[in-house]
């Protein structure tokens, strides 16, 4: 709890309960360096109304041109915070790649996500299976996909429950780019969408799919931005490999396997 990193953290593991009132993470509280191949299975919580909490790292930020990143990490513990709760990172302004969460994530106010509560960075090749609960901006992968963020090639199978506004299978609110993602988790709450709860004026969402038998509403709860191929499909489209084919068809790197 309350730890600070400016270098490299690798291969660390935590199974104990961690709680504090600052930036709180199962492995690192506040990161300015690189974190790789770390995981947490303990319960992580914060009482701060402004500081983020994450299963692996509370906040991961870059300063002075540093190439900070989080790669190959995962969380299986439950995470609870007030504002900014994420399965891997509470808040991320650095890239997050090849990470996953299976724990239940709760924010009593806003910004709850399976991978990050909020981000302005690139989050790719990540997934969530845990239940995500919050008051506003609640998403299966990211709660608030903020300006300059890119969320791509991610998926969610966990249920998303929102007690106030903007919840989605992938993101609660999108103000940047979401592409090549899918969700088969349930979404429950105000302004709900199979992919995103709210897509802002500058938001772009493309080539995303959700299970229309699990969530029967729209792909985007409130869409003020642009969207292309945000489609609700039946379970057979997932089990047959059709969705994987559609996701892979626009990529050169092999990520989805039909």
PDB file of C-alpha atoms in Angstrom:
ATOM      1  CA  UNK A   1       0.000   0.000   0.000  1.00  0.00           C
ATOM      2  CA  UNK A   2       1.200   3.484  -0.810  1.00  0.00           C
ATOM      3  CA  UNK A   3       4.258   2.198  -2.711  1.00  0.00           C
ATOM      4  CA  UNK A   4       5.850   4.210  -5.517  1.00  0.00           C
ATOM      5  CA  UNK A   5       7.761   2.885  -8.514  1.00  0.00           C
ATOM      6  CA  UNK A   6       9.926   4.702 -11.062  1.00  0.00           C
ATOM      7  CA  UNK A   7      11.804   1.663 -12.347  1.00  0.00           C
ATOM      8  CA  UNK A   8      10.715  -1.836 -13.304  1.00  0.00           C
ATOM      9  CA  UNK A   9       8.611  -4.245 -11.273  1.00  0.00           C
ATOM     10  CA  UNK A  10       8.527  -7.828 -12.520  1.00  0.00           C
ATOM     11  CA  UNK A  11       7.075 -11.115 -11.390  1.00  0.00           C
ATOM     12  CA  UNK A  12       5.661  -9.909  -8.055  1.00  0.00           C
ATOM     13  CA  UNK A  13       2.697 -11.530  -6.339  1.00  0.00           C
ATOM     14  CA  UNK A  14       0.377 -10.476  -3.519  1.00  0.00           C
ATOM     15  CA  UNK A  15      -2.226 -12.553  -1.689  1.00  0.00           C
ATOM     16  CA  UNK A  16      -2.820 -10.353   1.363  1.00  0.00           C
ATOM     17  CA  UNK A  17      -5.460  -7.682   1.996  1.00  0.00           C
ATOM     18  CA  UNK A  18      -4.336  -4.156   1.080  1.00  0.00           C
ATOM     19  CA  UNK A  19      -6.196  -1.041   2.223  1.00  0.00           C
ATOM     20  CA  UNK A  20      -5.281   2.637   2.459  1.00  0.00           C
ATOM     21  CA  UNK A  21      -6.576   6.142   1.730  1.00  0.00           C
ATOM     22  CA  UNK A  22      -4.120   7.088  -1.085  1.00  0.00           C
ATOM     23  CA  UNK A  23      -3.354   5.448  -4.432  1.00  0.00           C
ATOM     24  CA  UNK A  24      -3.731   1.761  -3.620  1.00  0.00           C
ATOM     25  CA  UNK A  25      -2.664  -1.296  -5.614  1.00  0.00           C
ATOM     26  CA  UNK A  26      -2.165  -4.943  -4.830  1.00  0.00           C
ATOM     27  CA  UNK A  27       1.447  -4.680  -6.072  1.00  0.00           C
ATOM     28  CA  UNK A  28       2.218  -0.942  -6.536  1.00  0.00           C
ATOM     29  CA  UNK A  29       0.324   2.109  -5.333  1.00  0.00           C
ATOM     30  CA  UNK A  30       1.643   4.665  -7.838  1.00  0.00           C
ATOM     31  CA  UNK A  31       3.721   3.700 -10.875  1.00  0.00           C
ATOM     32  CA  UNK A  32       5.937   5.841 -13.116  1.00  0.00           C
ATOM     33  CA  UNK A  33       7.900   2.885 -14.525  1.00  0.00           C
ATOM     34  CA  UNK A  34       7.103  -0.506 -16.002  1.00  0.00           C
ATOM     35  CA  UNK A  35       5.209  -3.363 -14.388  1.00  0.00           C
ATOM     36  CA  UNK A  36       5.252  -6.798 -15.998  1.00  0.00           C
ATOM     37  CA  UNK A  37       4.118 -10.302 -15.136  1.00  0.00           C
ATOM     38  CA  UNK A  38       2.712  -9.380 -11.726  1.00  0.00           C
ATOM     39  CA  UNK A  39      -0.532 -10.520 -10.165  1.00  0.00           C
ATOM     40  CA  UNK A  40      -2.734 -10.015  -7.152  1.00  0.00           C
ATOM     41  CA  UNK A  41      -5.221 -12.341  -5.471  1.00  0.00           C
ATOM     42  CA  UNK A  42      -5.789 -10.319  -2.301  1.00  0.00           C
ATOM     43  CA  UNK A  43      -8.604  -7.914  -1.489  1.00  0.00           C
ATOM     44  CA  UNK A  44      -7.685  -4.310  -2.329  1.00  0.00           C
ATOM     45  CA  UNK A  45      -9.651  -1.284  -1.096  1.00  0.00           C
ATOM     46  CA  UNK A  46      -9.392   2.475  -0.702  1.00  0.00           C
ATOM     47  CA  UNK A  47     -11.476   5.019   1.197  1.00  0.00           C
ATOM     48  CA  UNK A  48     -10.149   8.047  -0.689  1.00  0.00           C
ATOM     49  CA  UNK A  49     -12.761  10.106  -2.589  1.00  0.00           C
ATOM     50  CA  UNK A  50     -10.125  11.192  -5.160  1.00  0.00           C
ATOM     51  CA  UNK A  51      -7.383   8.526  -5.325  1.00  0.00           C
ATOM     52  CA  UNK A  52      -7.673   5.488  -7.606  1.00  0.00           C
ATOM     53  CA  UNK A  53      -7.427   1.840  -6.558  1.00  0.00           C
ATOM     54  CA  UNK A  54      -6.435  -1.160  -8.688  1.00  0.00           C
ATOM     55  CA  UNK A  55      -5.875  -4.865  -8.294  1.00  0.00           C
ATOM     56  CA  UNK A  56      -2.266  -4.546  -9.500  1.00  0.00           C
ATOM     57  CA  UNK A  57      -1.572  -0.777  -9.470  1.00  0.00           C
ATOM     58  CA  UNK A  58      -3.532   2.160  -8.110  1.00  0.00           C
ATOM     59  CA  UNK A  59      -2.371   4.691 -10.721  1.00  0.00           C
ATOM     60  CA  UNK A  60       0.109   4.243 -13.553  1.00  0.00           C
ATOM     61  CA  UNK A  61       1.331   7.487 -15.103  1.00  0.00           C
ATOM     62  CA  UNK A  62       4.259   8.636 -17.221  1.00  0.00           C
ATOM     63  CA  UNK A  63       6.307  11.772 -16.556  1.00  0.00           C
ATOM     64  CA  UNK A  64       9.348  13.312 -18.188  1.00  0.00           C
ATOM     65  CA  UNK A  65       9.017  11.210 -21.327  1.00  0.00           C
ATOM     66  CA  UNK A  66       9.298   7.917 -19.473  1.00  0.00           C
ATOM     67  CA  UNK A  67       7.944   4.889 -21.327  1.00  0.00           C
ATOM     68  CA  UNK A  68       5.938   3.440 -18.467  1.00  0.00           C
ATOM     69  CA  UNK A  69       3.648   0.495 -19.181  1.00  0.00           C
ATOM     70  CA  UNK A  70       1.810  -2.420 -17.610  1.00  0.00           C
ATOM     71  CA  UNK A  71       2.074  -5.767 -19.400  1.00  0.00           C
ATOM     72  CA  UNK A  72       1.192  -9.378 -18.693  1.00  0.00           C
ATOM     73  CA  UNK A  73      -0.437  -8.700 -15.320  1.00  0.00           C
ATOM     74  CA  UNK A  74      -3.638 -10.050 -13.814  1.00  0.00           C
ATOM     75  CA  UNK A  75      -5.912  -9.721 -10.820  1.00  0.00           C
ATOM     76  CA  UNK A  76      -8.195 -12.297  -9.203  1.00  0.00           C
ATOM     77  CA  UNK A  77      -8.984 -10.377  -6.001  1.00  0.00           C
ATOM     78  CA  UNK A  78     -11.924  -8.114  -5.257  1.00  0.00           C
ATOM     79  CA  UNK A  79     -11.282  -4.362  -5.544  1.00  0.00           C
ATOM     80  CA  UNK A  80     -13.372  -1.655  -3.857  1.00  0.00           C
ATOM     81  CA  UNK A  81     -12.921   2.111  -4.057  1.00  0.00           C
ATOM     82  CA  UNK A  82     -14.771   5.402  -4.104  1.00  0.00           C
ATOM     83  CA  UNK A  83     -13.679   6.972  -7.402  1.00  0.00           C
ATOM     84  CA  UNK A  84     -11.565   5.088  -9.917  1.00  0.00           C
ATOM     85  CA  UNK A  85     -11.590   1.313  -9.347  1.00  0.00           C
ATOM     86  CA  UNK A  86      -9.987  -1.098 -11.822  1.00  0.00           C
ATOM     87  CA  UNK A  87      -9.171  -4.770 -11.897  1.00  0.00           C
ATOM     88  CA  UNK A  88      -5.619  -4.075 -13.082  1.00  0.00           C
ATOM     89  CA  UNK A  89      -5.228  -0.276 -12.766  1.00  0.00           C
ATOM     90  CA  UNK A  90      -7.398   2.255 -11.023  1.00  0.00           C
ATOM     91  CA  UNK A  91      -6.280   4.978 -13.426  1.00  0.00           C
ATOM     92  CA  UNK A  92      -3.940   4.602 -16.401  1.00  0.00           C
ATOM     93  CA  UNK A  93      -2.198   7.214 -18.524  1.00  0.00           C
ATOM     94  CA  UNK A  94       0.284   4.539 -19.651  1.00  0.00           C
ATOM     95  CA  UNK A  95      -0.370   1.618 -21.959  1.00  0.00           C
ATOM     96  CA  UNK A  96      -1.855  -1.612 -20.595  1.00  0.00           C
ATOM     97  CA  UNK A  97      -1.361  -4.770 -22.676  1.00  0.00           C
ATOM     98  CA  UNK A  98      -2.099  -8.487 -22.288  1.00  0.00           C
ATOM     99  CA  UNK A  99      -3.719  -8.152 -18.868  1.00  0.00           C
ATOM    100  CA  UNK A 100      -6.879  -9.631 -17.375  1.00  0.00           C
ATOM    101  CA  UNK A 101      -9.178  -9.502 -14.381  1.00  0.00           C
ATOM    102  CA  UNK A 102     -11.468 -12.097 -12.811  1.00  0.00           C
ATOM    103  CA  UNK A 103     -12.200 -10.281  -9.538  1.00  0.00           C
ATOM    104  CA  UNK A 104     -15.298  -8.261  -8.675  1.00  0.00           C
ATOM    105  CA  UNK A 105     -14.716  -4.512  -8.991  1.00  0.00           C
ATOM    106  CA  UNK A 106     -16.762  -1.897  -7.126  1.00  0.00           C
ATOM    107  CA  UNK A 107     -16.716   1.892  -7.058  1.00  0.00           C
ATOM    108  CA  UNK A 108     -19.168   3.620  -4.747  1.00  0.00           C
ATOM    109  CA  UNK A 109     -19.059   6.706  -6.965  1.00  0.00           C
ATOM    110  CA  UNK A 110     -17.723   6.800 -10.554  1.00  0.00           C
ATOM    111  CA  UNK A 111     -15.229   5.101 -12.888  1.00  0.00           C
ATOM    112  CA  UNK A 112     -15.271   1.331 -12.430  1.00  0.00           C
ATOM    113  CA  UNK A 113     -13.799  -1.043 -15.011  1.00  0.00           C
ATOM    114  CA  UNK A 114     -12.594  -4.605 -15.305  1.00  0.00           C
ATOM    115  CA  UNK A 115      -9.148  -3.486 -16.496  1.00  0.00           C
ATOM    116  CA  UNK A 116      -9.051   0.233 -15.623  1.00  0.00           C
ATOM    117  CA  UNK A 117     -11.389   2.626 -13.865  1.00  0.00           C
ATOM    118  CA  UNK A 118     -10.314   5.387 -16.237  1.00  0.00           C
ATOM    119  CA  UNK A 119      -7.668   5.823 -18.941  1.00  0.00           C
ATOM    120  CA  UNK A 120      -6.144   8.235 -21.447  1.00  0.00           C
ATOM    121  CA  UNK A 121      -3.776   5.579 -22.859  1.00  0.00           C
ATOM    122  CA  UNK A 122      -3.871   2.494 -25.075  1.00  0.00           C
ATOM    123  CA  UNK A 123      -5.452  -0.609 -23.591  1.00  0.00           C
ATOM    124  CA  UNK A 124      -5.249  -3.634 -25.861  1.00  0.00           C
ATOM    125  CA  UNK A 125      -5.496  -7.418 -25.787  1.00  0.00           C
ATOM    126  CA  UNK A 126      -7.077  -7.410 -22.324  1.00  0.00           C
ATOM    127  CA  UNK A 127     -10.179  -9.086 -20.919  1.00  0.00           C
ATOM    128  CA  UNK A 128     -12.482  -9.134 -17.912  1.00  0.00           C
ATOM    129  CA  UNK A 129     -14.699 -11.860 -16.464  1.00  0.00           C
ATOM    130  CA  UNK A 130     -15.533 -10.257 -13.094  1.00  0.00           C
ATOM    131  CA  UNK A 131     -18.658  -8.372 -12.033  1.00  0.00           C
ATOM    132  CA  UNK A 132     -18.283  -4.586 -12.289  1.00  0.00           C
ATOM    133  CA  UNK A 133     -20.456  -2.350 -10.107  1.00  0.00           C
ATOM    134  CA  UNK A 134     -20.477   1.425  -9.777  1.00  0.00           C
ATOM    135  CA  UNK A 135     -22.464   4.629  -9.576  1.00  0.00           C
ATOM    136  CA  UNK A 136     -21.435   6.250 -12.867  1.00  0.00           C
ATOM    137  CA  UNK A 137     -19.155   5.441 -15.855  1.00  0.00           C
ATOM    138  CA  UNK A 138     -19.077   1.685 -15.386  1.00  0.00           C
ATOM    139  CA  UNK A 139     -17.653  -0.638 -18.043  1.00  0.00           C
ATOM    140  CA  UNK A 140     -16.678  -4.256 -18.475  1.00  0.00           C
ATOM    141  CA  UNK A 141     -13.172  -3.230 -19.556  1.00  0.00           C
ATOM    142  CA  UNK A 142     -12.880   0.520 -18.811  1.00  0.00           C
ATOM    143  CA  UNK A 143     -15.151   2.807 -16.843  1.00  0.00           C
ATOM    144  CA  UNK A 144     -14.157   6.083 -18.543  1.00  0.00           C
ATOM    145  CA  UNK A 145     -12.311   5.841 -21.875  1.00  0.00           C
ATOM    146  CA  UNK A 146     -11.200   9.457 -21.835  1.00  0.00           C
ATOM    147  CA  UNK A 147      -9.614  11.840 -24.362  1.00  0.00           C
ATOM    148  CA  UNK A 148      -6.747  10.332 -26.424  1.00  0.00           C
ATOM    149  CA  UNK A 149      -7.422   6.814 -25.116  1.00  0.00           C
ATOM    150  CA  UNK A 150      -7.575   3.850 -27.492  1.00  0.00           C
ATOM    151  CA  UNK A 151      -9.357   0.703 -26.395  1.00  0.00           C
ATOM    152  CA  UNK A 152      -8.900  -2.136 -28.870  1.00  0.00           C
ATOM    153  CA  UNK A 153      -8.980  -5.899 -29.180  1.00  0.00           C
ATOM    154  CA  UNK A 154     -10.486  -6.433 -25.730  1.00  0.00           C
ATOM    155  CA  UNK A 155     -13.460  -8.414 -24.473  1.00  0.00           C
ATOM    156  CA  UNK A 156     -15.747  -8.770 -21.495  1.00  0.00           C
ATOM    157  CA  UNK A 157     -17.806 -11.676 -20.177  1.00  0.00           C
ATOM    158  CA  UNK A 158     -18.687 -10.213 -16.765  1.00  0.00           C
ATOM    159  CA  UNK A 159     -21.900  -8.499 -15.720  1.00  0.00           C
ATOM    160  CA  UNK A 160     -21.918  -4.703 -15.456  1.00  0.00           C
ATOM    161  CA  UNK A 161     -24.237  -3.008 -12.940  1.00  0.00           C
ATOM    162  CA  UNK A 162     -24.623   0.750 -12.742  1.00  0.00           C
ATOM    163  CA  UNK A 163     -26.539   2.597 -10.056  1.00  0.00           C
ATOM    164  CA  UNK A 164     -26.658   5.979 -11.793  1.00  0.00           C
ATOM    165  CA  UNK A 165     -25.463   6.807 -15.319  1.00  0.00           C
ATOM    166  CA  UNK A 166     -23.561   5.445 -18.325  1.00  0.00           C
ATOM    167  CA  UNK A 167     -22.684   1.757 -18.290  1.00  0.00           C
ATOM    168  CA  UNK A 168     -21.580  -0.557 -21.077  1.00  0.00           C
ATOM    169  CA  UNK A 169     -20.262  -4.017 -21.769  1.00  0.00           C
ATOM    170  CA  UNK A 170     -16.903  -2.526 -22.808  1.00  0.00           C
ATOM    171  CA  UNK A 171     -16.909   1.093 -21.521  1.00  0.00           C
ATOM    172  CA  UNK A 172     -19.212   3.265 -19.465  1.00  0.00           C
ATOM    173  CA  UNK A 173     -18.276   6.500 -21.232  1.00  0.00           C
ATOM    174  CA  UNK A 174     -16.216   6.879 -24.406  1.00  0.00           C
ATOM    175  CA  UNK A 175     -14.627  10.182 -25.406  1.00  0.00           C
ATOM    176  CA  UNK A 176     -12.032   8.730 -27.771  1.00  0.00           C
ATOM    177  CA  UNK A 177     -11.681   5.414 -29.659  1.00  0.00           C
ATOM    178  CA  UNK A 178     -13.052   1.916 -29.077  1.00  0.00           C
ATOM    179  CA  UNK A 179     -12.449  -0.658 -31.785  1.00  0.00           C
ATOM    180  CA  UNK A 180     -12.447  -4.413 -32.332  1.00  0.00           C
ATOM    181  CA  UNK A 181     -14.014  -5.451 -29.030  1.00  0.00           C
ATOM    182  CA  UNK A 182     -16.840  -7.696 -27.904  1.00  0.00           C
ATOM    183  CA  UNK A 183     -18.952  -8.283 -24.821  1.00  0.00           C
ATOM    184  CA  UNK A 184     -21.165 -11.199 -23.816  1.00  0.00           C
ATOM    185  CA  UNK A 185     -21.818  -9.893 -20.306  1.00  0.00           C
ATOM    186  CA  UNK A 186     -25.075  -8.494 -18.984  1.00  0.00           C
ATOM    187  CA  UNK A 187     -25.494  -4.734 -18.587  1.00  0.00           C
ATOM    188  CA  UNK A 188     -27.921  -3.240 -16.090  1.00  0.00           C
ATOM    189  CA  UNK A 189     -28.539   0.417 -15.275  1.00  0.00           C
ATOM    190  CA  UNK A 190     -29.391   3.852 -16.604  1.00  0.00           C
ATOM    191  CA  UNK A 191     -28.114   4.820 -20.073  1.00  0.00           C
ATOM    192  CA  UNK A 192     -26.873   1.297 -20.755  1.00  0.00           C
ATOM    193  CA  UNK A 193     -25.335  -0.094 -23.924  1.00  0.00           C
ATOM    194  CA  UNK A 194     -24.092  -3.476 -25.040  1.00  0.00           C
ATOM    195  CA  UNK A 195     -20.732  -1.853 -25.865  1.00  0.00           C
ATOM    196  CA  UNK A 196     -20.828   1.669 -24.356  1.00  0.00           C
ATOM    197  CA  UNK A 197     -23.218   3.654 -22.213  1.00  0.00           C
ATOM    198  CA  UNK A 198     -22.297   7.037 -23.675  1.00  0.00           C
ATOM    199  CA  UNK A 199     -20.311   7.876 -26.811  1.00  0.00           C
ATOM    200  CA  UNK A 200     -19.438  11.572 -26.724  1.00  0.00           C
ATOM    201  CA  UNK A 201     -19.227  14.048 -29.605  1.00  0.00           C
ATOM    202  CA  UNK A 202     -15.558  13.174 -30.195  1.00  0.00           C
ATOM    203  CA  UNK A 203     -16.013   9.449 -29.578  1.00  0.00           C
ATOM    204  CA  UNK A 204     -15.521   6.794 -32.247  1.00  0.00           C
ATOM    205  CA  UNK A 205     -16.667   3.180 -31.863  1.00  0.00           C
ATOM    206  CA  UNK A 206     -16.164   0.608 -34.608  1.00  0.00           C
ATOM    207  CA  UNK A 207     -16.298  -3.120 -35.302  1.00  0.00           C
ATOM    208  CA  UNK A 208     -17.685  -4.139 -31.909  1.00  0.00           C
ATOM    209  CA  UNK A 209     -20.171  -6.888 -31.090  1.00  0.00           C
ATOM    210  CA  UNK A 210     -22.340  -7.893 -28.144  1.00  0.00           C
ATOM    211  CA  UNK A 211     -24.679 -10.750 -27.264  1.00  0.00           C
ATOM    212  CA  UNK A 212     -28.178  -9.482 -27.935  1.00  0.00           C
ATOM    213  CA  UNK A 213     -29.754 -12.306 -25.905  1.00  0.00           C
ATOM    214  CA  UNK A 214     -27.882 -11.258 -22.754  1.00  0.00           C
ATOM    215  CA  UNK A 215     -28.380  -7.522 -23.237  1.00  0.00           C
ATOM    216  CA  UNK A 216     -31.373  -6.738 -25.427  1.00  0.00           C
ATOM    217  CA  UNK A 217     -30.873  -2.971 -25.690  1.00  0.00           C
ATOM    218  CA  UNK A 218     -28.819  -0.807 -28.052  1.00  0.00           C
ATOM    219  CA  UNK A 219     -25.099  -1.171 -28.627  1.00  0.00           C
ATOM    220  CA  UNK A 220     -24.593   2.418 -27.442  1.00  0.00           C
ATOM    221  CA  UNK A 221     -26.943   3.845 -24.840  1.00  0.00           C
ATOM    222  CA  UNK A 222     -26.529   7.492 -25.859  1.00  0.00           C
ATOM    223  CA  UNK A 223     -24.578   8.156 -29.052  1.00  0.00           C
ATOM    224  CA  UNK A 224     -23.422  11.706 -29.831  1.00  0.00           C
ATOM    225  CA  UNK A 225     -20.298  10.566 -31.695  1.00  0.00           C
ATOM    226  CA  UNK A 226     -19.642   8.259 -34.628  1.00  0.00           C
ATOM    227  CA  UNK A 227     -20.133   4.496 -34.776  1.00  0.00           C
ATOM    228  CA  UNK A 228     -19.613   1.816 -37.418  1.00  0.00           C
ATOM    229  CA  UNK A 229     -20.535  -1.855 -37.126  1.00  0.00           C
ATOM    230  CA  UNK A 230     -21.623  -1.813 -33.506  1.00  0.00           C
ATOM    231  CA  UNK A 231     -23.826  -4.869 -33.724  1.00  0.00           C
ATOM    232  CA  UNK A 232     -25.852  -7.094 -31.434  1.00  0.00           C
ATOM    233  CA  UNK A 233     -25.630 -10.749 -32.488  1.00  0.00           C
ATOM    234  CA  UNK A 234     -26.956 -14.103 -31.307  1.00  0.00           C
ATOM    235  CA  UNK A 235     -24.754 -16.524 -29.307  1.00  0.00           C
ATOM    236  CA  UNK A 236     -24.260 -18.688 -32.398  1.00  0.00           C
ATOM    237  CA  UNK A 237     -22.197 -15.900 -33.975  1.00  0.00           C
ATOM    238  CA  UNK A 238     -19.707 -16.232 -31.120  1.00  0.00           C
ATOM    239  CA  UNK A 239     -19.614 -20.026 -30.877  1.00  0.00           C
ATOM    240  CA  UNK A 240     -19.315 -20.513 -34.637  1.00  0.00           C
ATOM    241  CA  UNK A 241     -16.281 -18.212 -34.876  1.00  0.00           C
ATOM    242  CA  UNK A 242     -18.106 -15.616 -36.971  1.00  0.00           C
ATOM    243  CA  UNK A 243     -17.388 -12.773 -34.540  1.00  0.00           C
ATOM    244  CA  UNK A 244     -13.730 -13.788 -34.222  1.00  0.00           C
ATOM    245  CA  UNK A 245     -13.483 -13.751 -38.018  1.00  0.00           C
ATOM    246  CA  UNK A 246     -15.016 -10.271 -38.217  1.00  0.00           C
ATOM    247  CA  UNK A 247     -12.689  -8.952 -35.512  1.00  0.00           C
ATOM    248  CA  UNK A 248      -9.596 -10.466 -37.116  1.00  0.00           C
ATOM    249  CA  UNK A 249     -10.500  -9.415 -40.667  1.00  0.00           C
ATOM    250  CA  UNK A 250      -9.401  -5.798 -40.097  1.00  0.00           C
ATOM    251  CA  UNK A 251      -6.081  -6.700 -38.419  1.00  0.00           C
ATOM    252  CA  UNK A 252      -2.647  -7.732 -39.643  1.00  0.00           C
ATOM    253  CA  UNK A 253      -1.517  -9.084 -36.265  1.00  0.00           C
ATOM    254  CA  UNK A 254      -3.074 -12.433 -35.337  1.00  0.00           C
ATOM    255  CA  UNK A 255      -5.201 -11.813 -32.239  1.00  0.00           C
ATOM    256  CA  UNK A 256      -8.594 -13.436 -32.763  1.00  0.00           C
ATOM    257  CA  UNK A 257      -8.748 -17.058 -33.848  1.00  0.00           C
ATOM    258  CA  UNK A 258     -11.988 -18.046 -35.633  1.00  0.00           C
TER     259      UNK A 258
END
